[in-house]
């Protein structure tokens, strides 16, 4: 009886584990169940995101003559930041309500653990893709992320730029950074759909490495900057993109994509646990039969 209780207890524990794990998954999915989005069909990306992406143009020369304005309001050219050191390039916009701040947080967090100094060993160049962004907004963003980085003495190595459409297009085309302007919650074209990526650039201004997403390995960035400083060009990385695009709190269009990812994860989790339960159930039946046979033979003996 003790063996049978052990078997039954193990099976019930598996059932309880499945119930506890699957319950929050279904609760999460059901909370998004009646969200609607006219732009998303099945498991396909919304139409707007089909025009967005990052093509990795390794060894491509950046337009060093592209004219911008730095966070102090001073006119500069992109080439002013090259010639001596490699650079880390980030394309964002300063009024972005979602992903851009996550990307810059990821940059600051990673660089905290990189044994190199901005301004001395490399430069950080952040360029806004929104021509309506101002130097004042750029200065505010710079102050925020230099403070978050925790080394105020490196401020001269951080450059937050704004510019007009020709210069922005020249850089984004060279990088392979695809984006589109989309309506904000007020219906006005004030936001952008884009993917998240950063690039390492050689002292000559050539694209050496891409990192996609919003979290970056300090080790990879360190090795990438060392290679880029020697004008070495890296290899393409897996093109797994994190998107930022129009979020409307009334229709919750952005959350719909998140919900579908959660639904897929939930189905995989439940299927895996179901398979585990089936295997364990068959195993318990087999053990119970063996126990009964052993008991009968013992009783006969």
PDB file of N, CA and C in Angstrom, residues 49-125:
ATOM      1  N   UNK A  49       4.245  46.674 -39.655  1.00  0.00           N
ATOM      2  CA  UNK A  49       5.535  46.095 -39.290  1.00  0.00           C
ATOM      3  C   UNK A  49       6.194  45.355 -40.442  1.00  0.00           C
ATOM      4  N   UNK A  50       5.437  45.060 -41.487  1.00  0.00           N
ATOM      5  CA  UNK A  50       6.026  44.414 -42.646  1.00  0.00           C
ATOM      6  C   UNK A  50       6.936  45.366 -43.419  1.00  0.00           C
ATOM      7  N   UNK A  51       6.830  46.638 -43.113  1.00  0.00           N
ATOM      8  CA  UNK A  51       7.683  47.638 -43.759  1.00  0.00           C
ATOM      9  C   UNK A  51       8.847  48.059 -42.874  1.00  0.00           C
ATOM     10  N   UNK A  52       8.967  47.385 -41.740  1.00  0.00           N
ATOM     11  CA  UNK A  52       9.954  47.775 -40.738  1.00  0.00           C
ATOM     12  C   UNK A  52      10.957  46.641 -40.552  1.00  0.00           C
ATOM     13  N   UNK A  53      12.224  46.983 -40.341  1.00  0.00           N
ATOM     14  CA  UNK A  53      13.213  45.937 -40.098  1.00  0.00           C
ATOM     15  C   UNK A  53      14.616  46.500 -40.094  1.00  0.00           C
ATOM     16  N   UNK A  54      15.579  45.612 -39.948  1.00  0.00           N
ATOM     17  CA  UNK A  54      16.989  45.981 -39.965  1.00  0.00           C
ATOM     18  C   UNK A  54      17.716  45.052 -40.932  1.00  0.00           C
ATOM     19  N   UNK A  55      18.250  45.610 -42.005  1.00  0.00           N
ATOM     20  CA  UNK A  55      19.095  44.856 -42.935  1.00  0.00           C
ATOM     21  C   UNK A  55      20.545  45.121 -42.545  1.00  0.00           C
ATOM     22  N   UNK A  56      21.299  44.073 -42.327  1.00  0.00           N
ATOM     23  CA  UNK A  56      22.656  44.217 -41.805  1.00  0.00           C
ATOM     24  C   UNK A  56      23.642  44.512 -42.938  1.00  0.00           C
ATOM     25  N   UNK A  57      24.003  45.786 -43.051  1.00  0.00           N
ATOM     26  CA  UNK A  57      24.900  46.245 -44.107  1.00  0.00           C
ATOM     27  C   UNK A  57      26.336  46.297 -43.590  1.00  0.00           C
ATOM     28  N   UNK A  58      26.869  45.145 -43.256  1.00  0.00           N
ATOM     29  CA  UNK A  58      28.231  45.100 -42.730  1.00  0.00           C
ATOM     30  C   UNK A  58      29.227  45.643 -43.758  1.00  0.00           C
ATOM     31  N   UNK A  59      30.191  46.397 -43.254  1.00  0.00           N
ATOM     32  CA  UNK A  59      31.252  47.026 -44.060  1.00  0.00           C
ATOM     33  C   UNK A  59      30.759  48.203 -44.893  1.00  0.00           C
ATOM     34  N   UNK A  60      29.508  48.611 -44.678  1.00  0.00           N
ATOM     35  CA  UNK A  60      28.949  49.769 -45.375  1.00  0.00           C
ATOM     36  C   UNK A  60      29.516  51.060 -44.771  1.00  0.00           C
ATOM     37  N   UNK A  61      29.873  51.996 -45.606  1.00  0.00           N
ATOM     38  CA  UNK A  61      30.388  53.280 -45.137  1.00  0.00           C
ATOM     39  C   UNK A  61      29.232  54.204 -44.727  1.00  0.00           C
ATOM     40  N   UNK A  62      29.326  54.755 -43.524  1.00  0.00           N
ATOM     41  CA  UNK A  62      28.336  55.745 -43.111  1.00  0.00           C
ATOM     42  C   UNK A  62      28.591  57.060 -43.845  1.00  0.00           C
ATOM     43  N   UNK A  63      27.552  57.867 -44.042  1.00  0.00           N
ATOM     44  CA  UNK A  63      27.723  59.175 -44.712  1.00  0.00           C
ATOM     45  C   UNK A  63      28.344  60.184 -43.736  1.00  0.00           C
ATOM     46  N   UNK A  64      29.650  60.264 -43.724  1.00  0.00           N
ATOM     47  CA  UNK A  64      30.345  61.096 -42.741  1.00  0.00           C
ATOM     48  C   UNK A  64      30.105  62.590 -42.951  1.00  0.00           C
ATOM     49  N   UNK A  65      29.599  62.970 -44.128  1.00  0.00           N
ATOM     50  CA  UNK A  65      29.315  64.384 -44.378  1.00  0.00           C
ATOM     51  C   UNK A  65      27.886  64.775 -43.993  1.00  0.00           C
ATOM     52  N   UNK A  66      27.116  63.835 -43.462  1.00  0.00           N
ATOM     53  CA  UNK A  66      25.731  64.121 -43.059  1.00  0.00           C
ATOM     54  C   UNK A  66      25.730  65.155 -41.939  1.00  0.00           C
ATOM     55  N   UNK A  67      24.900  66.195 -42.097  1.00  0.00           N
ATOM     56  CA  UNK A  67      24.886  67.319 -41.156  1.00  0.00           C
ATOM     57  C   UNK A  67      23.817  67.131 -40.084  1.00  0.00           C
ATOM     58  N   UNK A  68      24.223  67.326 -38.834  1.00  0.00           N
ATOM     59  CA  UNK A  68      23.311  67.223 -37.703  1.00  0.00           C
ATOM     60  C   UNK A  68      23.546  68.392 -36.746  1.00  0.00           C
ATOM     61  N   UNK A  69      22.794  68.385 -35.650  1.00  0.00           N
ATOM     62  CA  UNK A  69      22.970  69.366 -34.574  1.00  0.00           C
ATOM     63  C   UNK A  69      23.118  68.577 -33.288  1.00  0.00           C
ATOM     64  N   UNK A  70      24.131  68.906 -32.480  1.00  0.00           N
ATOM     65  CA  UNK A  70      24.307  68.142 -31.243  1.00  0.00           C
ATOM     66  C   UNK A  70      23.391  68.668 -30.143  1.00  0.00           C
ATOM     67  N   UNK A  71      23.504  68.085 -28.952  1.00  0.00           N
ATOM     68  CA  UNK A  71      22.589  68.422 -27.858  1.00  0.00           C
ATOM     69  C   UNK A  71      22.769  69.846 -27.332  1.00  0.00           C
ATOM     70  N   UNK A  72      23.860  70.490 -27.720  1.00  0.00           N
ATOM     71  CA  UNK A  72      24.069  71.889 -27.301  1.00  0.00           C
ATOM     72  C   UNK A  72      23.544  72.879 -28.330  1.00  0.00           C
ATOM     73  N   UNK A  73      23.086  72.368 -29.481  1.00  0.00           N
ATOM     74  CA  UNK A  73      22.637  73.231 -30.559  1.00  0.00           C
ATOM     75  C   UNK A  73      23.723  73.537 -31.568  1.00  0.00           C
ATOM     76  N   UNK A  74      24.882  72.932 -31.423  1.00  0.00           N
ATOM     77  CA  UNK A  74      26.018  73.182 -32.320  1.00  0.00           C
ATOM     78  C   UNK A  74      25.895  72.331 -33.584  1.00  0.00           C
ATOM     79  N   UNK A  75      26.048  72.946 -34.772  1.00  0.00           N
ATOM     80  CA  UNK A  75      26.041  72.164 -36.015  1.00  0.00           C
ATOM     81  C   UNK A  75      27.277  71.250 -36.075  1.00  0.00           C
ATOM     82  N   UNK A  76      27.056  70.008 -36.438  1.00  0.00           N
ATOM     83  CA  UNK A  76      28.155  69.047 -36.535  1.00  0.00           C
ATOM     84  C   UNK A  76      27.951  68.194 -37.773  1.00  0.00           C
ATOM     85  N   UNK A  77      28.983  67.459 -38.123  1.00  0.00           N
ATOM     86  CA  UNK A  77      28.878  66.449 -39.163  1.00  0.00           C
ATOM     87  C   UNK A  77      29.191  65.097 -38.541  1.00  0.00           C
ATOM     88  N   UNK A  78      28.583  64.054 -39.077  1.00  0.00           N
ATOM     89  CA  UNK A  78      28.779  62.727 -38.498  1.00  0.00           C
ATOM     90  C   UNK A  78      30.261  62.362 -38.464  1.00  0.00           C
ATOM     91  N   UNK A  79      30.997  62.798 -39.444  1.00  0.00           N
ATOM     92  CA  UNK A  79      32.418  62.481 -39.508  1.00  0.00           C
ATOM     93  C   UNK A  79      33.231  63.089 -38.388  1.00  0.00           C
ATOM     94  N   UNK A  80      32.668  64.086 -37.670  1.00  0.00           N
ATOM     95  CA  UNK A  80      33.395  64.703 -36.550  1.00  0.00           C
ATOM     96  C   UNK A  80      33.692  63.693 -35.446  1.00  0.00           C
ATOM     97  N   UNK A  81      32.950  62.591 -35.413  1.00  0.00           N
ATOM     98  CA  UNK A  81      33.101  61.619 -34.336  1.00  0.00           C
ATOM     99  C   UNK A  81      33.916  60.396 -34.746  1.00  0.00           C
ATOM    100  N   UNK A  82      34.525  60.463 -35.916  1.00  0.00           N
ATOM    101  CA  UNK A  82      35.306  59.326 -36.386  1.00  0.00           C
ATOM    102  C   UNK A  82      36.729  59.763 -36.738  1.00  0.00           C
ATOM    103  N   UNK A  83      37.572  58.757 -36.922  1.00  0.00           N
ATOM    104  CA  UNK A  83      38.967  59.017 -37.255  1.00  0.00           C
ATOM    105  C   UNK A  83      39.928  58.445 -36.232  1.00  0.00           C
ATOM    106  N   UNK A  84      39.520  58.467 -34.938  1.00  0.00           N
ATOM    107  CA  UNK A  84      40.391  57.958 -33.881  1.00  0.00           C
ATOM    108  C   UNK A  84      39.839  56.708 -33.199  1.00  0.00           C
ATOM    109  N   UNK A  85      38.539  56.730 -32.909  1.00  0.00           N
ATOM    110  CA  UNK A  85      37.946  55.661 -32.108  1.00  0.00           C
ATOM    111  C   UNK A  85      36.771  55.009 -32.834  1.00  0.00           C
ATOM    112  N   UNK A  86      36.436  53.782 -32.449  1.00  0.00           N
ATOM    113  CA  UNK A  86      35.183  53.193 -32.924  1.00  0.00           C
ATOM    114  C   UNK A  86      34.017  53.872 -32.219  1.00  0.00           C
ATOM    115  N   UNK A  87      32.815  53.550 -32.652  1.00  0.00           N
ATOM    116  CA  UNK A  87      31.630  54.164 -32.050  1.00  0.00           C
ATOM    117  C   UNK A  87      30.523  53.140 -31.922  1.00  0.00           C
ATOM    118  N   UNK A  88      29.665  53.373 -30.952  1.00  0.00           N
ATOM    119  CA  UNK A  88      28.418  52.632 -30.795  1.00  0.00           C
ATOM    120  C   UNK A  88      27.304  53.551 -31.273  1.00  0.00           C
ATOM    121  N   UNK A  89      26.545  53.106 -32.263  1.00  0.00           N
ATOM    122  CA  UNK A  89      25.498  53.920 -32.884  1.00  0.00           C
ATOM    123  C   UNK A  89      24.117  53.399 -32.502  1.00  0.00           C
ATOM    124  N   UNK A  90      23.231  54.318 -32.132  1.00  0.00           N
ATOM    125  CA  UNK A  90      21.853  53.963 -31.800  1.00  0.00           C
ATOM    126  C   UNK A  90      20.915  54.921 -32.518  1.00  0.00           C
ATOM    127  N   UNK A  91      19.938  54.369 -33.239  1.00  0.00           N
ATOM    128  CA  UNK A  91      18.929  55.162 -33.941  1.00  0.00           C
ATOM    129  C   UNK A  91      17.610  55.060 -33.189  1.00  0.00           C
ATOM    130  N   UNK A  92      17.144  56.167 -32.651  1.00  0.00           N
ATOM    131  CA  UNK A  92      15.933  56.204 -31.822  1.00  0.00           C
ATOM    132  C   UNK A  92      15.181  57.492 -32.145  1.00  0.00           C
ATOM    133  N   UNK A  93      14.195  57.836 -31.338  1.00  0.00           N
ATOM    134  CA  UNK A  93      13.682  59.204 -31.328  1.00  0.00           C
ATOM    135  C   UNK A  93      13.324  59.557 -29.896  1.00  0.00           C
ATOM    136  N   UNK A  94      13.532  60.801 -29.533  1.00  0.00           N
ATOM    137  CA  UNK A  94      13.557  61.193 -28.125  1.00  0.00           C
ATOM    138  C   UNK A  94      12.188  61.270 -27.473  1.00  0.00           C
ATOM    139  N   UNK A  95      11.131  61.282 -28.268  1.00  0.00           N
ATOM    140  CA  UNK A  95       9.781  61.291 -27.699  1.00  0.00           C
ATOM    141  C   UNK A  95       9.126  59.917 -27.783  1.00  0.00           C
ATOM    142  N   UNK A  96       9.892  58.905 -28.082  1.00  0.00           N
ATOM    143  CA  UNK A  96       9.368  57.538 -28.204  1.00  0.00           C
ATOM    144  C   UNK A  96       8.757  57.103 -26.878  1.00  0.00           C
ATOM    145  N   UNK A  97       7.510  56.588 -26.892  1.00  0.00           N
ATOM    146  CA  UNK A  97       6.846  56.206 -25.647  1.00  0.00           C
ATOM    147  C   UNK A  97       7.157  54.795 -25.172  1.00  0.00           C
ATOM    148  N   UNK A  98       7.913  54.033 -25.951  1.00  0.00           N
ATOM    149  CA  UNK A  98       8.085  52.624 -25.582  1.00  0.00           C
ATOM    150  C   UNK A  98       9.521  52.150 -25.700  1.00  0.00           C
ATOM    151  N   UNK A  99       9.891  51.657 -26.880  1.00  0.00           N
ATOM    152  CA  UNK A  99      11.080  50.832 -27.031  1.00  0.00           C
ATOM    153  C   UNK A  99      12.394  51.592 -26.960  1.00  0.00           C
ATOM    154  N   UNK A 100      12.416  52.834 -27.404  1.00  0.00           N
ATOM    155  CA  UNK A 100      13.686  53.568 -27.462  1.00  0.00           C
ATOM    156  C   UNK A 100      14.334  53.699 -26.091  1.00  0.00           C
ATOM    157  N   UNK A 101      13.521  53.970 -25.074  1.00  0.00           N
ATOM    158  CA  UNK A 101      14.079  54.081 -23.729  1.00  0.00           C
ATOM    159  C   UNK A 101      14.624  52.740 -23.261  1.00  0.00           C
ATOM    160  N   UNK A 102      13.954  51.630 -23.646  1.00  0.00           N
ATOM    161  CA  UNK A 102      14.447  50.305 -23.292  1.00  0.00           C
ATOM    162  C   UNK A 102      15.789  50.046 -23.970  1.00  0.00           C
ATOM    163  N   UNK A 103      15.913  50.462 -25.218  1.00  0.00           N
ATOM    164  CA  UNK A 103      17.173  50.274 -25.950  1.00  0.00           C
ATOM    165  C   UNK A 103      18.304  51.049 -25.290  1.00  0.00           C
ATOM    166  N   UNK A 104      18.069  52.318 -24.969  1.00  0.00           N
ATOM    167  CA  UNK A 104      19.122  53.135 -24.357  1.00  0.00           C
ATOM    168  C   UNK A 104      19.426  52.679 -22.933  1.00  0.00           C
ATOM    169  N   UNK A 105      18.409  52.190 -22.224  1.00  0.00           N
ATOM    170  CA  UNK A 105      18.665  51.581 -20.909  1.00  0.00           C
ATOM    171  C   UNK A 105      19.602  50.387 -21.064  1.00  0.00           C
ATOM    172  N   UNK A 106      19.329  49.577 -22.093  1.00  0.00           N
ATOM    173  CA  UNK A 106      20.174  48.407 -22.341  1.00  0.00           C
ATOM    174  C   UNK A 106      21.598  48.789 -22.669  1.00  0.00           C
ATOM    175  N   UNK A 107      21.764  49.857 -23.446  1.00  0.00           N
ATOM    176  CA  UNK A 107      23.103  50.340 -23.781  1.00  0.00           C
ATOM    177  C   UNK A 107      23.843  50.783 -22.520  1.00  0.00           C
ATOM    178  N   UNK A 108      23.195  51.631 -21.713  1.00  0.00           N
ATOM    179  CA  UNK A 108      23.828  52.135 -20.497  1.00  0.00           C
ATOM    180  C   UNK A 108      24.178  51.003 -19.536  1.00  0.00           C
ATOM    181  N   UNK A 109      23.270  50.063 -19.373  1.00  0.00           N
ATOM    182  CA  UNK A 109      23.502  48.944 -18.457  1.00  0.00           C
ATOM    183  C   UNK A 109      24.668  48.078 -18.928  1.00  0.00           C
ATOM    184  N   UNK A 110      24.730  47.809 -20.216  1.00  0.00           N
ATOM    185  CA  UNK A 110      25.812  46.981 -20.744  1.00  0.00           C
ATOM    186  C   UNK A 110      27.158  47.683 -20.631  1.00  0.00           C
ATOM    187  N   UNK A 111      27.172  48.965 -20.959  1.00  0.00           N
ATOM    188  CA  UNK A 111      28.441  49.697 -20.936  1.00  0.00           C
ATOM    189  C   UNK A 111      28.994  49.837 -19.528  1.00  0.00           C
ATOM    190  N   UNK A 112      28.133  49.761 -18.513  1.00  0.00           N
ATOM    191  CA  UNK A 112      28.615  49.810 -17.131  1.00  0.00           C
ATOM    192  C   UNK A 112      29.615  48.689 -16.859  1.00  0.00           C
ATOM    193  N   UNK A 113      29.450  47.573 -17.575  1.00  0.00           N
ATOM    194  CA  UNK A 113      30.309  46.409 -17.335  1.00  0.00           C
ATOM    195  C   UNK A 113      31.363  46.226 -18.419  1.00  0.00           C
ATOM    196  N   UNK A 114      31.511  47.216 -19.293  1.00  0.00           N
ATOM    197  CA  UNK A 114      32.535  47.176 -20.335  1.00  0.00           C
ATOM    198  C   UNK A 114      33.737  47.990 -19.869  1.00  0.00           C
ATOM    199  N   UNK A 115      34.907  47.372 -19.893  1.00  0.00           N
ATOM    200  CA  UNK A 115      36.111  48.024 -19.368  1.00  0.00           C
ATOM    201  C   UNK A 115      36.734  48.974 -20.383  1.00  0.00           C
ATOM    202  N   UNK A 116      35.913  49.824 -20.952  1.00  0.00           N
ATOM    203  CA  UNK A 116      36.376  50.864 -21.865  1.00  0.00           C
ATOM    204  C   UNK A 116      35.663  52.157 -21.494  1.00  0.00           C
ATOM    205  N   UNK A 117      36.236  53.283 -21.883  1.00  0.00           N
ATOM    206  CA  UNK A 117      35.709  54.577 -21.458  1.00  0.00           C
ATOM    207  C   UNK A 117      35.186  55.383 -22.642  1.00  0.00           C
ATOM    208  N   UNK A 118      33.898  55.776 -22.607  1.00  0.00           N
ATOM    209  CA  UNK A 118      33.371  56.644 -23.671  1.00  0.00           C
ATOM    210  C   UNK A 118      34.161  57.959 -23.731  1.00  0.00           C
ATOM    211  N   UNK A 119      34.472  58.381 -24.939  1.00  0.00           N
ATOM    212  CA  UNK A 119      35.244  59.602 -25.119  1.00  0.00           C
ATOM    213  C   UNK A 119      36.732  59.349 -25.211  1.00  0.00           C
ATOM    214  N   UNK A 120      37.197  58.260 -24.627  1.00  0.00           N
ATOM    215  CA  UNK A 120      38.610  57.895 -24.661  1.00  0.00           C
ATOM    216  C   UNK A 120      38.857  56.707 -25.576  1.00  0.00           C
ATOM    217  N   UNK A 121      38.064  55.660 -25.400  1.00  0.00           N
ATOM    218  CA  UNK A 121      38.246  54.433 -26.180  1.00  0.00           C
ATOM    219  C   UNK A 121      37.221  54.283 -27.299  1.00  0.00           C
ATOM    220  N   UNK A 122      36.086  54.900 -27.142  1.00  0.00           N
ATOM    221  CA  UNK A 122      35.030  54.840 -28.155  1.00  0.00           C
ATOM    222  C   UNK A 122      34.048  55.964 -27.880  1.00  0.00           C
ATOM    223  N   UNK A 123      33.145  56.202 -28.835  1.00  0.00           N
ATOM    224  CA  UNK A 123      32.097  57.215 -28.668  1.00  0.00           C
ATOM    225  C   UNK A 123      30.726  56.553 -28.758  1.00  0.00           C
ATOM    226  N   UNK A 124      29.765  57.140 -28.074  1.00  0.00           N
ATOM    227  CA  UNK A 124      28.374  56.718 -28.178  1.00  0.00           C
ATOM    228  C   UNK A 124      27.638  57.787 -28.986  1.00  0.00           C
ATOM    229  N   UNK A 125      27.062  57.379 -30.108  1.00  0.00           N
ATOM    230  CA  UNK A 125      26.363  58.318 -30.985  1.00  0.00           C
ATOM    231  C   UNK A 125      24.901  57.916 -31.078  1.00  0.00           C
TER     232      UNK A 125
END
